[in-house]
Amino acid sequence: MRKFFPQSTYARNVITLMTGTAFAQALPIAVSPILTRLYTPEDFGVFAMYMAITSIVSVLVTGRYELAILLPRQDRDAFHIAMLSAGLSVAISAFLLLVVTCFNQSLAELLGVPGLAVWLYWVPASTLLSGIYQSLNYWSTRKSQYKRLAISRTVQSGSAALAQLGSGYAGSGTLGLMSGQIAGQVLSTSVLVGLIWRDDKNLIRAFHPLRSLALAKKYVDFPRFMIFGHMANTASSQMPIFLLSLFFGPGPVGLFSLSQKVLAAPMSLLAAAIGDVFRSESVKEYRANSNCLTIFRKTVSKLIIIGVVTNAPILFLGKDIFSFVFGNEWREAGEVASILSVMVLFQTVASPLGQLVFLANLQKFDFIWQLVRFIISVLSFLCGYWLFGDYKVAIMFYAFSFCALYAYHFYYQYKVAAGHYVISRG
């Protein structure tokens, strides 16, 4: 039977993580047609606004130090960076709770959704759990503990989906979507903490806060150049949510968010798993050969196949697929998904390889690219609204401008993989 299984470490790692992620994604995808009949587009729209805010703020809480976990040669230093990242998540999330307590109504009105005020109290809890999880996720990637990651992702997606399903049958509306999300984060983070405590007790006992502070100074370029750049990156991804809500209300936001969720499933299921393994293996190959073109080309070929196979049906049959699977109320979401599918193809290839640019100390380039990405996101959406007054045209401008941006980023990824830049050796 062994000859039927991949022999290379890289392929086995990809399949391990991909199999776990497949289980993690299978249940949410399976229950989505039920959720769309239990919750309205407006419910999904408010939930999308909450998730957009959480996604942007979550970039801030770790200081982006989790991205440096892969770089040190010694596991002891890498673990101290992971603890630094998790500690920052606790401190900054506590500060966010204070801000929300004092200004929640003002913040909701500033966002153009006064009814969102009561839900903003949940944001610090989500950012805390997200920051800790991401820190431990990168530590597990460094240690090639892909089974550990697969288990935690299965717990997160599965528990969130089941909680949202149960709350939907109880008629809880938006509250059911948000409480399910939090439940999934709590359980998955707890599982990952437990597995790391079991496997890495010696490093935990050797932890010294002063060492983390010294490493924070050594890798200060990550927060210096990457916080605002990646906040701009996340904000540009979430900007359609904010602008759709501001100009057209929560209904179109719900349609857009469902289309994003469906298109993102292959990214989460396949491309993200490949990218997680690529991050670790590319550094090893580069240190051995002064380039990582072999693994780069192998990864790109897989990502192109995934992108074409998963996006082509949505491009040509999006409206019919969404109407059949999710109900006729969501037919317009299929039209939105058709527009976005071309952009997602480019994203599927470029995003999992993005780690290369900051492994090569190109944080300044990444910062500029993310800032340009944010500006183009805003301009394309505003032009669509001002010139045509149609949210679908605005989404079209957004999608095709991002195709060009992902292509440009891929060009730099290739240059790093070919050895034109020196990857940090930690």
CSV table of N, CA and C in Angstrom, one decimal, residues 367-422:
chain,number,residue,atom,x,y,z
A,367,PHE,N,5.1,46.9,2.4
A,367,PHE,CA,4.3,48.0,3.0
A,367,PHE,C,3.8,48.8,1.8
A,368,ILE,N,4.6,49.2,0.9
A,368,ILE,CA,4.2,50.0,-0.2
A,368,ILE,C,3.1,49.3,-1.1
A,369,TRP,N,3.3,48.0,-1.3
A,369,TRP,CA,2.3,47.3,-2.1
A,369,TRP,C,1.0,47.2,-1.4
A,370,GLN,N,1.0,47.0,-0.1
A,370,GLN,CA,-0.2,46.9,0.6
A,370,GLN,C,-0.9,48.3,0.7
A,371,LEU,N,-0.2,49.3,0.8
A,371,LEU,CA,-0.8,50.7,0.8
A,371,LEU,C,-1.4,51.0,-0.6
A,372,VAL,N,-0.7,50.7,-1.6
A,372,VAL,CA,-1.3,50.9,-3.0
A,372,VAL,C,-2.5,50.0,-3.2
A,373,ARG,N,-2.5,48.8,-2.6
A,373,ARG,CA,-3.7,47.9,-2.7
A,373,ARG,C,-4.9,48.5,-2.0
A,374,PHE,N,-4.6,49.1,-0.9
A,374,PHE,CA,-5.7,49.8,-0.1
A,374,PHE,C,-6.3,50.9,-0.9
A,375,ILE,N,-5.4,51.8,-1.4
A,375,ILE,CA,-5.9,53.0,-2.2
A,375,ILE,C,-6.7,52.6,-3.4
A,376,ILE,N,-6.2,51.6,-4.2
A,376,ILE,CA,-6.9,51.1,-5.4
A,376,ILE,C,-8.2,50.5,-5.0
A,377,SER,N,-8.3,49.8,-3.9
A,377,SER,CA,-9.5,49.2,-3.4
A,377,SER,C,-10.6,50.3,-3.2
A,378,VAL,N,-10.2,51.3,-2.5
A,378,VAL,CA,-11.1,52.4,-2.2
A,378,VAL,C,-11.5,53.2,-3.5
A,379,LEU,N,-10.6,53.5,-4.3
A,379,LEU,CA,-10.8,54.3,-5.5
A,379,LEU,C,-11.7,53.5,-6.5
A,380,SER,N,-11.4,52.2,-6.7
A,380,SER,CA,-12.2,51.4,-7.6
A,380,SER,C,-13.7,51.3,-7.2
A,381,PHE,N,-13.9,51.2,-5.9
A,381,PHE,CA,-15.3,51.1,-5.4
A,381,PHE,C,-16.0,52.4,-5.4
A,382,LEU,N,-15.3,53.5,-5.1
A,382,LEU,CA,-15.9,54.8,-5.1
A,382,LEU,C,-16.2,55.2,-6.5
A,383,CYS,N,-15.4,54.9,-7.5
A,383,CYS,CA,-15.6,55.2,-8.9
A,383,CYS,C,-16.8,54.5,-9.4
A,384,GLY,N,-16.9,53.2,-9.0
A,384,GLY,CA,-18.1,52.5,-9.5
A,384,GLY,C,-19.4,53.0,-8.9
A,385,TYR,N,-19.4,53.5,-7.7
A,385,TYR,CA,-20.6,54.1,-7.1
A,385,TYR,C,-20.9,55.5,-7.7
A,386,TRP,N,-19.8,56.3,-7.8
A,386,TRP,CA,-20.1,57.7,-8.3
A,386,TRP,C,-20.5,57.8,-9.7
A,387,LEU,N,-19.8,56.9,-10.6
A,387,LEU,CA,-20.0,57.0,-12.0
A,387,LEU,C,-21.2,56.2,-12.5
A,388,PHE,N,-21.5,55.1,-11.8
A,388,PHE,CA,-22.6,54.3,-12.3
A,388,PHE,C,-23.7,54.0,-11.3
A,389,GLY,N,-23.4,54.2,-10.0
A,389,GLY,CA,-24.5,54.0,-9.0
A,389,GLY,C,-24.9,52.6,-8.9
A,390,ASP,N,-24.1,51.6,-9.2
A,390,ASP,CA,-24.4,50.2,-9.3
A,390,ASP,C,-23.3,49.4,-8.5
A,391,TYR,N,-23.7,48.7,-7.5
A,391,TYR,CA,-22.7,48.0,-6.7
A,391,TYR,C,-22.0,46.9,-7.4
A,392,LYS,N,-22.7,46.3,-8.4
A,392,LYS,CA,-22.0,45.3,-9.2
A,392,LYS,C,-20.9,45.8,-10.1
A,393,VAL,N,-21.1,47.0,-10.7
A,393,VAL,CA,-20.0,47.7,-11.4
A,393,VAL,C,-18.9,48.0,-10.5
A,394,ALA,N,-19.2,48.5,-9.3
A,394,ALA,CA,-18.1,48.8,-8.4
A,394,ALA,C,-17.3,47.6,-8.1
A,395,ILE,N,-18.0,46.4,-7.9
A,395,ILE,CA,-17.2,45.2,-7.6
A,395,ILE,C,-16.4,44.8,-8.8
A,396,MET,N,-16.9,45.0,-10.0
A,396,MET,CA,-16.1,44.7,-11.2
A,396,MET,C,-14.8,45.5,-11.2
A,397,PHE,N,-14.9,46.8,-11.0
A,397,PHE,CA,-13.7,47.6,-10.9
A,397,PHE,C,-12.7,47.1,-9.9
A,398,TYR,N,-13.2,46.7,-8.7
A,398,TYR,CA,-12.4,46.2,-7.6
A,398,TYR,C,-11.7,44.9,-8.0
A,399,ALA,N,-12.4,44.0,-8.6
A,399,ALA,CA,-11.9,42.7,-9.0
A,399,ALA,C,-10.8,42.8,-10.0
A,400,PHE,N,-11.0,43.5,-11.1
A,400,PHE,CA,-10.0,43.5,-12.1
A,400,PHE,C,-8.8,44.3,-11.8
A,401,SER,N,-8.9,45.4,-11.0
A,401,SER,CA,-7.7,46.1,-10.6
A,401,SER,C,-6.8,45.2,-9.7
A,402,PHE,N,-7.5,44.3,-8.9
A,402,PHE,CA,-6.7,43.5,-8.0
A,402,PHE,C,-6.0,42.3,-8.8
A,403,CYS,N,-6.6,42.0,-9.9
A,403,CYS,CA,-5.9,41.0,-10.8
A,403,CYS,C,-4.5,41.5,-11.1
A,404,ALA,N,-4.4,42.8,-11.5
A,404,ALA,CA,-3.1,43.4,-11.9
A,404,ALA,C,-2.2,43.4,-10.6
A,405,LEU,N,-2.7,43.7,-9.5
A,405,LEU,CA,-1.9,43.8,-8.3
A,405,LEU,C,-1.3,42.5,-7.9
A,406,TYR,N,-2.1,41.4,-8.0
A,406,TYR,CA,-1.6,40.1,-7.6
A,406,TYR,C,-0.5,39.6,-8.6
A,407,ALA,N,-0.7,40.0,-9.9
A,407,ALA,CA,0.3,39.6,-10.9
A,407,ALA,C,1.6,40.3,-10.6
A,408,TYR,N,1.6,41.6,-10.2
A,408,TYR,CA,2.8,42.3,-9.9
A,408,TYR,C,3.5,41.7,-8.7
A,409,HIS,N,2.7,41.3,-7.6
A,409,HIS,CA,3.3,40.7,-6.4
A,409,HIS,C,4.0,39.4,-6.8
A,410,PHE,N,3.3,38.6,-7.6
A,410,PHE,CA,3.9,37.3,-8.0
A,410,PHE,C,5.2,37.5,-8.7
A,411,TYR,N,5.4,38.6,-9.5
A,411,TYR,CA,6.7,38.8,-10.1
A,411,TYR,C,7.8,38.9,-9.1
A,412,TYR,N,7.6,39.6,-8.0
A,412,TYR,CA,8.6,39.7,-7.0
A,412,TYR,C,8.8,38.4,-6.2
A,413,GLN,N,7.8,37.7,-6.1
A,413,GLN,CA,7.9,36.3,-5.4
A,413,GLN,C,8.8,35.5,-6.3
A,414,TYR,N,8.7,35.5,-7.6
A,414,TYR,CA,9.6,34.7,-8.4
A,414,TYR,C,11.0,35.2,-8.3
A,415,LYS,N,11.2,36.5,-8.3
A,415,LYS,CA,12.6,37.0,-8.1
A,415,LYS,C,13.3,36.5,-6.9
A,416,VAL,N,12.5,36.5,-5.8
A,416,VAL,CA,13.1,36.0,-4.5
A,416,VAL,C,13.4,34.5,-4.6
A,417,ALA,N,12.5,33.8,-5.2
A,417,ALA,CA,12.7,32.3,-5.3
A,417,ALA,C,13.9,32.0,-6.2
A,418,ALA,N,14.1,32.8,-7.2
A,418,ALA,CA,15.3,32.6,-8.1
A,418,ALA,C,16.6,33.0,-7.5
A,419,GLY,N,16.6,33.6,-6.3
A,419,GLY,CA,17.8,34.0,-5.6
A,419,GLY,C,18.3,35.4,-5.9
A,420,HIS,N,17.5,36.2,-6.4
A,420,HIS,CA,17.9,37.6,-6.6
A,420,HIS,C,17.9,38.4,-5.4
A,421,TYR,N,17.4,37.9,-4.3
A,421,TYR,CA,17.5,38.6,-3.0
A,421,TYR,C,18.0,37.5,-2.0
A,422,VAL,N,18.6,38.0,-0.9
A,422,VAL,CA,19.1,37.1,0.1
A,422,VAL,C,18.1,37.0,1.2
